[in-house]
mmCIF file of C-alpha atoms in Angstrom:
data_model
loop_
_atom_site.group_PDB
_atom_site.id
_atom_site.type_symbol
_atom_site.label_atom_id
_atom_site.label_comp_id
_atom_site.label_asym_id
_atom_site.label_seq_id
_atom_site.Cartn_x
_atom_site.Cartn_y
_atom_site.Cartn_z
ATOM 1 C CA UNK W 123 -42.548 108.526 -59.192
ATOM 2 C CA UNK W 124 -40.423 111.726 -58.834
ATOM 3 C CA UNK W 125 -37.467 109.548 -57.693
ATOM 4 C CA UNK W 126 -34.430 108.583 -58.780
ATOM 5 C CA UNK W 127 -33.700 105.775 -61.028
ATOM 6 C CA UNK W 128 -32.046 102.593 -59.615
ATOM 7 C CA UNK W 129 -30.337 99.949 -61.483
ATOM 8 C CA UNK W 130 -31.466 97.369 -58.296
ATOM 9 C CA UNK W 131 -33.661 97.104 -55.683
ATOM 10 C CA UNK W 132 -30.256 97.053 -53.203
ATOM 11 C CA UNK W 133 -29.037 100.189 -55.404
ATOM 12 C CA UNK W 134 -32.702 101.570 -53.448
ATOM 13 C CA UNK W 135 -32.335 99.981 -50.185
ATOM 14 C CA UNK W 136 -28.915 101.203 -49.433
ATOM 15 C CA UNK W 137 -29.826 104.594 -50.890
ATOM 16 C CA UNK W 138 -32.557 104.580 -48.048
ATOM 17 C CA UNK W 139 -31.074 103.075 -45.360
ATOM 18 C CA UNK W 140 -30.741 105.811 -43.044
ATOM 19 C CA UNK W 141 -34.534 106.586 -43.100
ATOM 20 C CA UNK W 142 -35.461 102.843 -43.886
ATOM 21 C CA UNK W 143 -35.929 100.701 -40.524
ATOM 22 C CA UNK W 144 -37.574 97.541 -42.242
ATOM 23 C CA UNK W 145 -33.838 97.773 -44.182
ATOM 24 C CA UNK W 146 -33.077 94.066 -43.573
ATOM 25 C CA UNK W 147 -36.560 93.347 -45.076
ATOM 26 C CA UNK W 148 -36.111 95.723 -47.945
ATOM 27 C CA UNK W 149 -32.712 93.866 -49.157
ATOM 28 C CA UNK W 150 -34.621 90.389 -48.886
ATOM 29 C CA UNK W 151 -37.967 91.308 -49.688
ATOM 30 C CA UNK W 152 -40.167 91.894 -52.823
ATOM 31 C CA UNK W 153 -40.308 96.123 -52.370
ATOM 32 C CA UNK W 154 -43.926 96.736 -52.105
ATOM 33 C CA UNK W 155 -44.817 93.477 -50.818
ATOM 34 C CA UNK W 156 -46.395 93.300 -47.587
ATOM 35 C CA UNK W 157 -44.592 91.079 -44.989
ATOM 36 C CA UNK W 158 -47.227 88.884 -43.958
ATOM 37 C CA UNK W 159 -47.940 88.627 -40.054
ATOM 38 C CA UNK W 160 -47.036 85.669 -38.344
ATOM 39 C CA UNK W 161 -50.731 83.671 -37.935
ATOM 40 C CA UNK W 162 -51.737 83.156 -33.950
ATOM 41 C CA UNK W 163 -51.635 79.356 -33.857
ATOM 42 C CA UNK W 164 -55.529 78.260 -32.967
ATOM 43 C CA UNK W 165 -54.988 76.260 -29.836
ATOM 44 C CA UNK W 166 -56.705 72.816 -30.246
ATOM 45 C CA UNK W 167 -58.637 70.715 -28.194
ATOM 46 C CA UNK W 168 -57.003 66.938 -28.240
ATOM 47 C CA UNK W 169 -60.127 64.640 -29.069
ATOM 48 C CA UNK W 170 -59.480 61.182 -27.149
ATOM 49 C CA UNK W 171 -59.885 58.489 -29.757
ATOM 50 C CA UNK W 172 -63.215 56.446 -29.475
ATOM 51 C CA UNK W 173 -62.304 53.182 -27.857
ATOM 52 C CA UNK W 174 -62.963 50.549 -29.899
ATOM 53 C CA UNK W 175 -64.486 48.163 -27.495
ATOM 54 C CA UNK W 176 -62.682 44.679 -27.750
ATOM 55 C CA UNK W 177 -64.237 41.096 -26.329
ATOM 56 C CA UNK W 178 -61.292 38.824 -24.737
ATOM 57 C CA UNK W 179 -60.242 36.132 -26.826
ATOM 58 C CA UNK W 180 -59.182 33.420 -24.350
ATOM 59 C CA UNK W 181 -56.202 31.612 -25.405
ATOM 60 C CA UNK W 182 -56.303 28.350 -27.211
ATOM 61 C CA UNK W 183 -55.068 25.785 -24.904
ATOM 62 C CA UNK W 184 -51.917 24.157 -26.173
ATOM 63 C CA UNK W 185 -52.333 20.216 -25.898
ATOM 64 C CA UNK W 186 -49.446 18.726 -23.787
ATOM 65 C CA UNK W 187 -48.231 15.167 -23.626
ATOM 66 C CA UNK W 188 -47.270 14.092 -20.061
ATOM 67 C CA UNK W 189 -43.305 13.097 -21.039
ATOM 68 C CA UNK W 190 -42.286 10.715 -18.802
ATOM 69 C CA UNK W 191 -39.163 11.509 -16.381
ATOM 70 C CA UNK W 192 -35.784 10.019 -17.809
ATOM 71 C CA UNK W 193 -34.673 7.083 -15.471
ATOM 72 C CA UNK W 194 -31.295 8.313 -14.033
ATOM 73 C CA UNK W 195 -28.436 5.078 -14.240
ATOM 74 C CA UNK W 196 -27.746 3.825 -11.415
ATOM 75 C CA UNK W 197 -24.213 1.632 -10.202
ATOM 76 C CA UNK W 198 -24.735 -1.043 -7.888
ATOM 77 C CA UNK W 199 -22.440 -0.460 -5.072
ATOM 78 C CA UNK W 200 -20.964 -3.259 -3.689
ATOM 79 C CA UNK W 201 -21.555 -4.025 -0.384
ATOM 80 C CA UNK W 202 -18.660 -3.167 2.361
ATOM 81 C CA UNK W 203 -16.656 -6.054 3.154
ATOM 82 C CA UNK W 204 -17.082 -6.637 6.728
ATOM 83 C CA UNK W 205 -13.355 -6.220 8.240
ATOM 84 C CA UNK W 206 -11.521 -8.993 9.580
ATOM 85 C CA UNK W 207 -12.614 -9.753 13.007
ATOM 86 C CA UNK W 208 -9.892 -9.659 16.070
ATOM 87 C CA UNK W 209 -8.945 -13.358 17.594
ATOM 88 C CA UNK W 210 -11.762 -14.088 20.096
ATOM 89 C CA UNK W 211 -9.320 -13.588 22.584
ATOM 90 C CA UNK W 212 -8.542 -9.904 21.800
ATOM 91 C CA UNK W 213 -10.363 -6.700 22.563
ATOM 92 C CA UNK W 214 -12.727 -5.375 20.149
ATOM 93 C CA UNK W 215 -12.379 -1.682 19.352
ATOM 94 C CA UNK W 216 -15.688 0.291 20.452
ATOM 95 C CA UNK W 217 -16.367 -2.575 23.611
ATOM 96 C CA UNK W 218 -15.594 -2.028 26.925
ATOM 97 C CA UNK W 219 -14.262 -5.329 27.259
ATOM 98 C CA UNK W 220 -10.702 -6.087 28.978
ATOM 99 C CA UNK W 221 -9.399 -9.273 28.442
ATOM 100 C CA UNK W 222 -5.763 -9.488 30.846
ATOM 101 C CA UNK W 223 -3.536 -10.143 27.880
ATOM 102 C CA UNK W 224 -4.293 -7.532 25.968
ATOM 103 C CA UNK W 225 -5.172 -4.983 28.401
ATOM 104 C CA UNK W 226 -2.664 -2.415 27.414
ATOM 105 C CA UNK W 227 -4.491 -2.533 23.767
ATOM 106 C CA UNK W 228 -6.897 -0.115 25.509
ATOM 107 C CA UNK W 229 -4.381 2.440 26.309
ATOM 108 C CA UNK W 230 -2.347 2.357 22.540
ATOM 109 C CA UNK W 231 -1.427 5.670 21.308
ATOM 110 C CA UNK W 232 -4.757 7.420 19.682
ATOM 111 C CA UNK W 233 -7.063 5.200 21.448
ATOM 112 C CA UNK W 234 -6.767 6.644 25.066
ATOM 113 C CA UNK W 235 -7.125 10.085 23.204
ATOM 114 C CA UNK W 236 -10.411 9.106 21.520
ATOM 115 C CA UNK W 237 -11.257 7.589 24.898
ATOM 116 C CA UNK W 238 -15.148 8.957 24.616
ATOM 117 C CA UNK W 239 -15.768 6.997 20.896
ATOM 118 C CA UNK W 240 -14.746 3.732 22.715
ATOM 119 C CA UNK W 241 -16.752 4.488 25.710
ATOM 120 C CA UNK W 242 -13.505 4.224 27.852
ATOM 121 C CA UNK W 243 -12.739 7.614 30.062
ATOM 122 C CA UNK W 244 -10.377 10.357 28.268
ATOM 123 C CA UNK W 245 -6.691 10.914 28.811
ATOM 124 C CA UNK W 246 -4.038 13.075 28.520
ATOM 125 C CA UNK W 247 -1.345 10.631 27.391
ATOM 126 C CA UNK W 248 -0.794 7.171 27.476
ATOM 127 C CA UNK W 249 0.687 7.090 30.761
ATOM 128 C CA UNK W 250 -2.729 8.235 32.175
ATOM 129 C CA UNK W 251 -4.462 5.702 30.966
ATOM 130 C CA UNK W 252 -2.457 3.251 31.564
ATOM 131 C CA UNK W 253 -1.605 4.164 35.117
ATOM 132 C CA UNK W 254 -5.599 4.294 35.923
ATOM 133 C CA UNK W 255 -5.729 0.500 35.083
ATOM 134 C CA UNK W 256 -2.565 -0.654 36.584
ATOM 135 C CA UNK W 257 -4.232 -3.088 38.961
ATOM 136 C CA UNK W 258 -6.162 -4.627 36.198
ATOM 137 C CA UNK W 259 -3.236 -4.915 33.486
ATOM 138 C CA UNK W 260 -0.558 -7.052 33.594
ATOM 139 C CA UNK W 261 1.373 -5.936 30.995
ATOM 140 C CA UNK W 262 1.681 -2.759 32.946
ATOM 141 C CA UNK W 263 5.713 -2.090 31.769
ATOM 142 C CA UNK W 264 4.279 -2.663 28.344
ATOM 143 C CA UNK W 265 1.602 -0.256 27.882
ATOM 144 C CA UNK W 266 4.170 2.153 29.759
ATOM 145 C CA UNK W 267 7.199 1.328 27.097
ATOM 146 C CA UNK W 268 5.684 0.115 24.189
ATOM 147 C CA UNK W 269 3.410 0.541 21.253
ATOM 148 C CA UNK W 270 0.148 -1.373 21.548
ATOM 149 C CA UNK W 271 0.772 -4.768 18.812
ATOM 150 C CA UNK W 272 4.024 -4.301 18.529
ATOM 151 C CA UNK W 273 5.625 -7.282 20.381
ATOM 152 C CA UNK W 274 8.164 -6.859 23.021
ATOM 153 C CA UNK W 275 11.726 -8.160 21.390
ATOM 154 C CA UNK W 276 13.443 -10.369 24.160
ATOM 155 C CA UNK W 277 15.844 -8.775 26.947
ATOM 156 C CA UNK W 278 19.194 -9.882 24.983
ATOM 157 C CA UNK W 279 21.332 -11.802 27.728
ATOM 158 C CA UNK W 280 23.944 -9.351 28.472
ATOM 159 C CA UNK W 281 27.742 -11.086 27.788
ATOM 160 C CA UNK W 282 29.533 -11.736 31.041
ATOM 161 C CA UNK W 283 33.077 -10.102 31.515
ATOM 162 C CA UNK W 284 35.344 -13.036 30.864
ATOM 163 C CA UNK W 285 36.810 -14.541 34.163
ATOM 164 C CA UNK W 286 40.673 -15.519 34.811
ATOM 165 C CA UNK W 287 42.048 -18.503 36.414
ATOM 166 C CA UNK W 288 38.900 -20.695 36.066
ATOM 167 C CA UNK W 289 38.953 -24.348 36.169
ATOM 168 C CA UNK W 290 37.166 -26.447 34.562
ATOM 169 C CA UNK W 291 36.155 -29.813 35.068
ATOM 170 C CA UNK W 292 35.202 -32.571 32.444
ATOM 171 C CA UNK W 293 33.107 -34.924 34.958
ATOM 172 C CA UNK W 294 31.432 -32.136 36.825
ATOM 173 C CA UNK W 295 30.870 -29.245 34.253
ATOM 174 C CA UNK W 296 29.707 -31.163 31.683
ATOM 175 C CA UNK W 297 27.663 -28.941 29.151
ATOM 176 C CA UNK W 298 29.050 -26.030 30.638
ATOM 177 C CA UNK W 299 29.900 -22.441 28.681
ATOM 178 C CA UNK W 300 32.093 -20.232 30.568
ATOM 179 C CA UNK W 301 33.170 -16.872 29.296
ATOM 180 C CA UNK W 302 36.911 -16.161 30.504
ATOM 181 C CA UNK W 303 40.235 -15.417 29.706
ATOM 182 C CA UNK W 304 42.636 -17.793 31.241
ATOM 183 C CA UNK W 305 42.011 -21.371 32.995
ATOM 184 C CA UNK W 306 42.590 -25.221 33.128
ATOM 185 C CA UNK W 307 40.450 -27.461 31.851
ATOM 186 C CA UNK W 308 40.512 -31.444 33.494
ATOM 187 C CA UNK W 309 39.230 -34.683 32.686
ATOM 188 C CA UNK W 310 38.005 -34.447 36.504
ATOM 189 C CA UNK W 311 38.404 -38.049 38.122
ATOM 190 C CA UNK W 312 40.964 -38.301 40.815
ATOM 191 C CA UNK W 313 43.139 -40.973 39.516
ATOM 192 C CA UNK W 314 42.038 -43.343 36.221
ATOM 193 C CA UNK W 315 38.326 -41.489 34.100
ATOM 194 C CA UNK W 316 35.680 -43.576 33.687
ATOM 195 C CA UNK W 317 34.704 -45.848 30.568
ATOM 196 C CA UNK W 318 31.915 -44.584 28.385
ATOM 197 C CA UNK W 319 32.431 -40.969 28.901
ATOM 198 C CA UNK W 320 31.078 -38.422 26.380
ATOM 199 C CA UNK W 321 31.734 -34.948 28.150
ATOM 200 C CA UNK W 322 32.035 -31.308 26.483
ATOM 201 C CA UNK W 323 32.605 -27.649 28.176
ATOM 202 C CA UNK W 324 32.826 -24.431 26.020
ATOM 203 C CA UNK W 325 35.113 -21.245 26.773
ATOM 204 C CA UNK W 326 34.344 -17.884 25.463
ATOM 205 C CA UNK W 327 37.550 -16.513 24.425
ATOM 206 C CA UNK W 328 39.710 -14.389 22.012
ATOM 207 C CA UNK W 329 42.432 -16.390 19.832
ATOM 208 C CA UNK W 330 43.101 -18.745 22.661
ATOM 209 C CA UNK W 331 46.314 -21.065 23.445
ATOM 210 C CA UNK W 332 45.966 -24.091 24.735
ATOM 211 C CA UNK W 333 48.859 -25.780 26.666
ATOM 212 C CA UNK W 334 48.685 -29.279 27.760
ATOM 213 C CA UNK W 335 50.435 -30.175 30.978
ATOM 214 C CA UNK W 336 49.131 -33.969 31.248
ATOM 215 C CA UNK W 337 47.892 -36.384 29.028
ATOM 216 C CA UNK W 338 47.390 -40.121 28.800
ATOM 217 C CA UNK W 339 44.568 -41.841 27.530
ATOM 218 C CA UNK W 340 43.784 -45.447 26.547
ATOM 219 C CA UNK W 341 45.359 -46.369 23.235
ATOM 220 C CA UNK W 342 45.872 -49.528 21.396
ATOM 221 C CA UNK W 343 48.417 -49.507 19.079
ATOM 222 C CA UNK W 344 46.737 -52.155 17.077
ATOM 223 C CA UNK W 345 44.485 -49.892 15.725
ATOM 224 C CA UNK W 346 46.148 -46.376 14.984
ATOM 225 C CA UNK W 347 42.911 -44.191 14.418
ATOM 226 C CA UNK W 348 42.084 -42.038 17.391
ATOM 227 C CA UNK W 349 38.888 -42.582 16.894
ATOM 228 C CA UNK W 350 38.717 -46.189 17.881
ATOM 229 C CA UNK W 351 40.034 -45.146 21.201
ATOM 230 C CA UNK W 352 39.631 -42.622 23.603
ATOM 231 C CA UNK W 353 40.448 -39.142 22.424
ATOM 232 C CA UNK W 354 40.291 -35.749 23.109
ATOM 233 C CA UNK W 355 38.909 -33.269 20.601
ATOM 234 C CA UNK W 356 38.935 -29.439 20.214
ATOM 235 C CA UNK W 357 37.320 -27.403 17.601
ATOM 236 C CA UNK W 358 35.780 -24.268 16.742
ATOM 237 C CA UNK W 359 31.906 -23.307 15.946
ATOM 238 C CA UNK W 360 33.609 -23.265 12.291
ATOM 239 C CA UNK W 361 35.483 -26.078 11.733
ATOM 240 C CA UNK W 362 37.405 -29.078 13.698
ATOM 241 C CA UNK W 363 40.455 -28.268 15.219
ATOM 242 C CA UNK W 364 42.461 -31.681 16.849
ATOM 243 C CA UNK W 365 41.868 -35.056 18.143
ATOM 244 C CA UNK W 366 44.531 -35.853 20.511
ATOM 245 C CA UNK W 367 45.125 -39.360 21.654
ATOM 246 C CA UNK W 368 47.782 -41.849 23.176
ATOM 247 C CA UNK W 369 50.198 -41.324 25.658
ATOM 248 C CA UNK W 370 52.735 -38.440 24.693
ATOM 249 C CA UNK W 371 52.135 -34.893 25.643
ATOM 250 C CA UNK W 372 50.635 -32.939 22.563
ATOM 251 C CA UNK W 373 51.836 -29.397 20.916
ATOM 252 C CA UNK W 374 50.440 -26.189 22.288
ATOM 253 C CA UNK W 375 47.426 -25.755 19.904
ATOM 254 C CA UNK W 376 47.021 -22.540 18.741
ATOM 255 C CA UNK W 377 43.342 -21.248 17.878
ATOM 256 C CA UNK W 378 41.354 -17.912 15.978
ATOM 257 C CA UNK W 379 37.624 -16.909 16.714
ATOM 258 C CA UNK W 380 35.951 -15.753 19.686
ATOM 259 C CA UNK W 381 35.193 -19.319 21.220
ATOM 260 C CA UNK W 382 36.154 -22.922 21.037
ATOM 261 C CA UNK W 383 35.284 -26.647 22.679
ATOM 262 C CA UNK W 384 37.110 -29.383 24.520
ATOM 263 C CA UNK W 385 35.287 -32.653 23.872
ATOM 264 C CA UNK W 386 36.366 -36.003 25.893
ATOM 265 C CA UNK W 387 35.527 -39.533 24.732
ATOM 266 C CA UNK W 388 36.499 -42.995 26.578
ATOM 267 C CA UNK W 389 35.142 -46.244 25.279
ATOM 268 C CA UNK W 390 34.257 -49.270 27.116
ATOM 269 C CA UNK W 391 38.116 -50.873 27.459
ATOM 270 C CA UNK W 392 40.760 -49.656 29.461
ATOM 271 C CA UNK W 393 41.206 -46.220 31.391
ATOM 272 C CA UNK W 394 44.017 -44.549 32.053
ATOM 273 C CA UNK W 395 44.736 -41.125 34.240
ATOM 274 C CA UNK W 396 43.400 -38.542 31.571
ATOM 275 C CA UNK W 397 44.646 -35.265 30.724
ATOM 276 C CA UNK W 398 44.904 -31.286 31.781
ATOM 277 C CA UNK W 399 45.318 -28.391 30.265
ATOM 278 C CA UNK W 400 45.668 -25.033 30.537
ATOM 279 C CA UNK W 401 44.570 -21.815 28.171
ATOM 280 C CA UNK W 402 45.171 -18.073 27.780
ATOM 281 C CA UNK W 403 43.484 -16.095 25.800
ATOM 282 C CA UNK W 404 43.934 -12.562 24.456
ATOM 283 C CA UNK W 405 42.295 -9.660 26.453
#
C-alpha cells in the first residue's frame, strides 16, 4: 500500500492525526468501515384504535331486607312531686294576692327584684317596695327591718336602773318585783296584820343585807316549828334562805345572787304587830 507498517490501528491513527479530522472515529472505529448515517426517523401517523362498541350491562339489583330500627331504652321519669303548698292563709309566689299578715312577703329580698315574674311592679331595693305598699301592710317596720319568714325575736324588756330608798309594802305590793339598791320592806297594816295572809315582793339586787328593825309575829310555844305559825321567809331563786318567827329580833341575814324574796304567812289565830326591815345592797 506504499505505507508504512503499523503494529496497531492507534500506532496509524496517531501517526495521522494532524491530517486525519474523523481522528476520534479512526481510534474507535473499524479503519475502512463506513460510519453509517444516522437514519431520518419516518414520522408516523397515530392510528386511533377501533372502538370496540360495548352494550350497557345494567347492574344486578342487590336484594335488601327492610331491617327494622333498634328500639332506643327508655327510663320512666318520675313525675315531679308537686311542692308543698303555703298555709291557705299565706301568699302564693307568682299571685298577686296580698293577704295583711303577710304582706311584707311580697317585698322579701329577691322577690321585689324579680318583681315582673310575679306580676308585681319592679324595684330598686326593698325599701321601694315596701314603701309603695305602706298603706296596705301592716307589718310596715318589718318588711323595712327584717327578712321576709324570719320571725321578729321579742323587744327584750330593758332592766331598770335599780332605785334607792324604796319601800315596800307587804299588804299593798303584793306580787311586786322592784329592781333597787337600798329600801325597807313592811308587813304594811298600821297596827296588828291580818289572819290568813300569804303575801310575797321580790328585789333585784346585788349580794344584799337585810337588817331587821321590828319583828313580832304570832307564836305558840306549844308547838316550836315555824311553820305551824306565822313566819316570815326569805330565799333565793336557788335555794331557801330563813324562816323567821316569834317574838325576838332576828340576825342581819346576809345573802349572794343578783335577787332574792320576802314571803309573809299568818294563819287563822292570833295577830300580832308584824315586822320591818331594811336592805342594802352592793352597787
Amino acid at each position: 500500500l506504499n505505507k508504512p507498517m503499523y503494529n496497531t490501528r492507534e500506532e496509524c491513527c496517531i501517526a495521522h492525526k494532524d491530517r486525519m479530522p474523523d481522528f476520534d472515529n479512526c481510534m474507535t472505529r473499524d479503519w475502512g468501515v463506513p460510519v453509517p448515517a444516522t437514519p431520518t426517523p419516518v414520522p408516523t401517523t397515530a392510528v386511533p384504535p377501533t372502538p370496540v362498541p360495548t352494550t350497557a350491562v345494567p347492574p344486578t339489583p342487590v336484594p335488601t331486607t327492610a331491617v327494622p330500627p333498634t328500639p332506643v331504652p327508655t327510663t320512666a321519669v318520675p313525675p315531679t312531686p308537686k311542692p308543698t303548698e303555703e298555709p291557705t292563709d299565706a301568699p302564693v309566689l307568682g299571685e298577686n294576692v296580698w293577704w295583711p299578715a303577710y304582706a311584707s312577703r311580697a317585698c322579701r329580698p329577691g322577690t321585689a327584684e324579680r318583681g315582673a315574674e310575679l306580676n308585681k311592679p319592679m324595684y330598686n331595693t326593698r325599701e321601694e317596695c315596701c314603701i309603695a305598699h305602706k298603706d296596705r301592710m301592716p307589718d310596715f317596720d318589718n318588711c323595712m327591718t327584717r327578712d321576709w319568714g324570719v320571725p321578729v325575736p321579742a323587744t327584750p324588756t330593758p332592766t331598770p336602773e335599780p332605785v334607792a330608798d324604796v319601800l315596800l309594802s307587804m299588804k299593798d305590793d303584793d306580787g311586786r318585783r322592784v329592781a333597787a339598791s337600798s329600801g325597807s320592806i313592811e308587813d304594811g297594816w298600821v297596827e296588828e296584820y291580818e289572819h290568813d295572809q300569804d303575801l310575797a315582793v321580790t328585789v333585784e339586787g346585788k349580794n344584799c343585807v337585810l337588817s331587821f328593825r321590828e319583828f313580832s309575829l304570832q307564836y305558840e310555844w306549844a308547838n316550836s316549828n315555824c311553820r305551824s305559825n306565822d313566819w316570815v321567809e326569805v330565799r333565793t331563786p336557788s335555794r331557801l334562805v330563813k324562816v323567821l318567827c316569834g317574838l325576838r329580833l332576828p340576825e342581819d341575814v346576809q345573802l349572794s345572787g343578783d335577787e332574792f324574796t320576802v314571803k309573809f304567812h299568818s294563819n287563822g289565830s292570833k295577830a300580832r304587830s308584824g315586822f320591818a326591815l331594811d336592805f342594802e345592797c352592793e352597787a
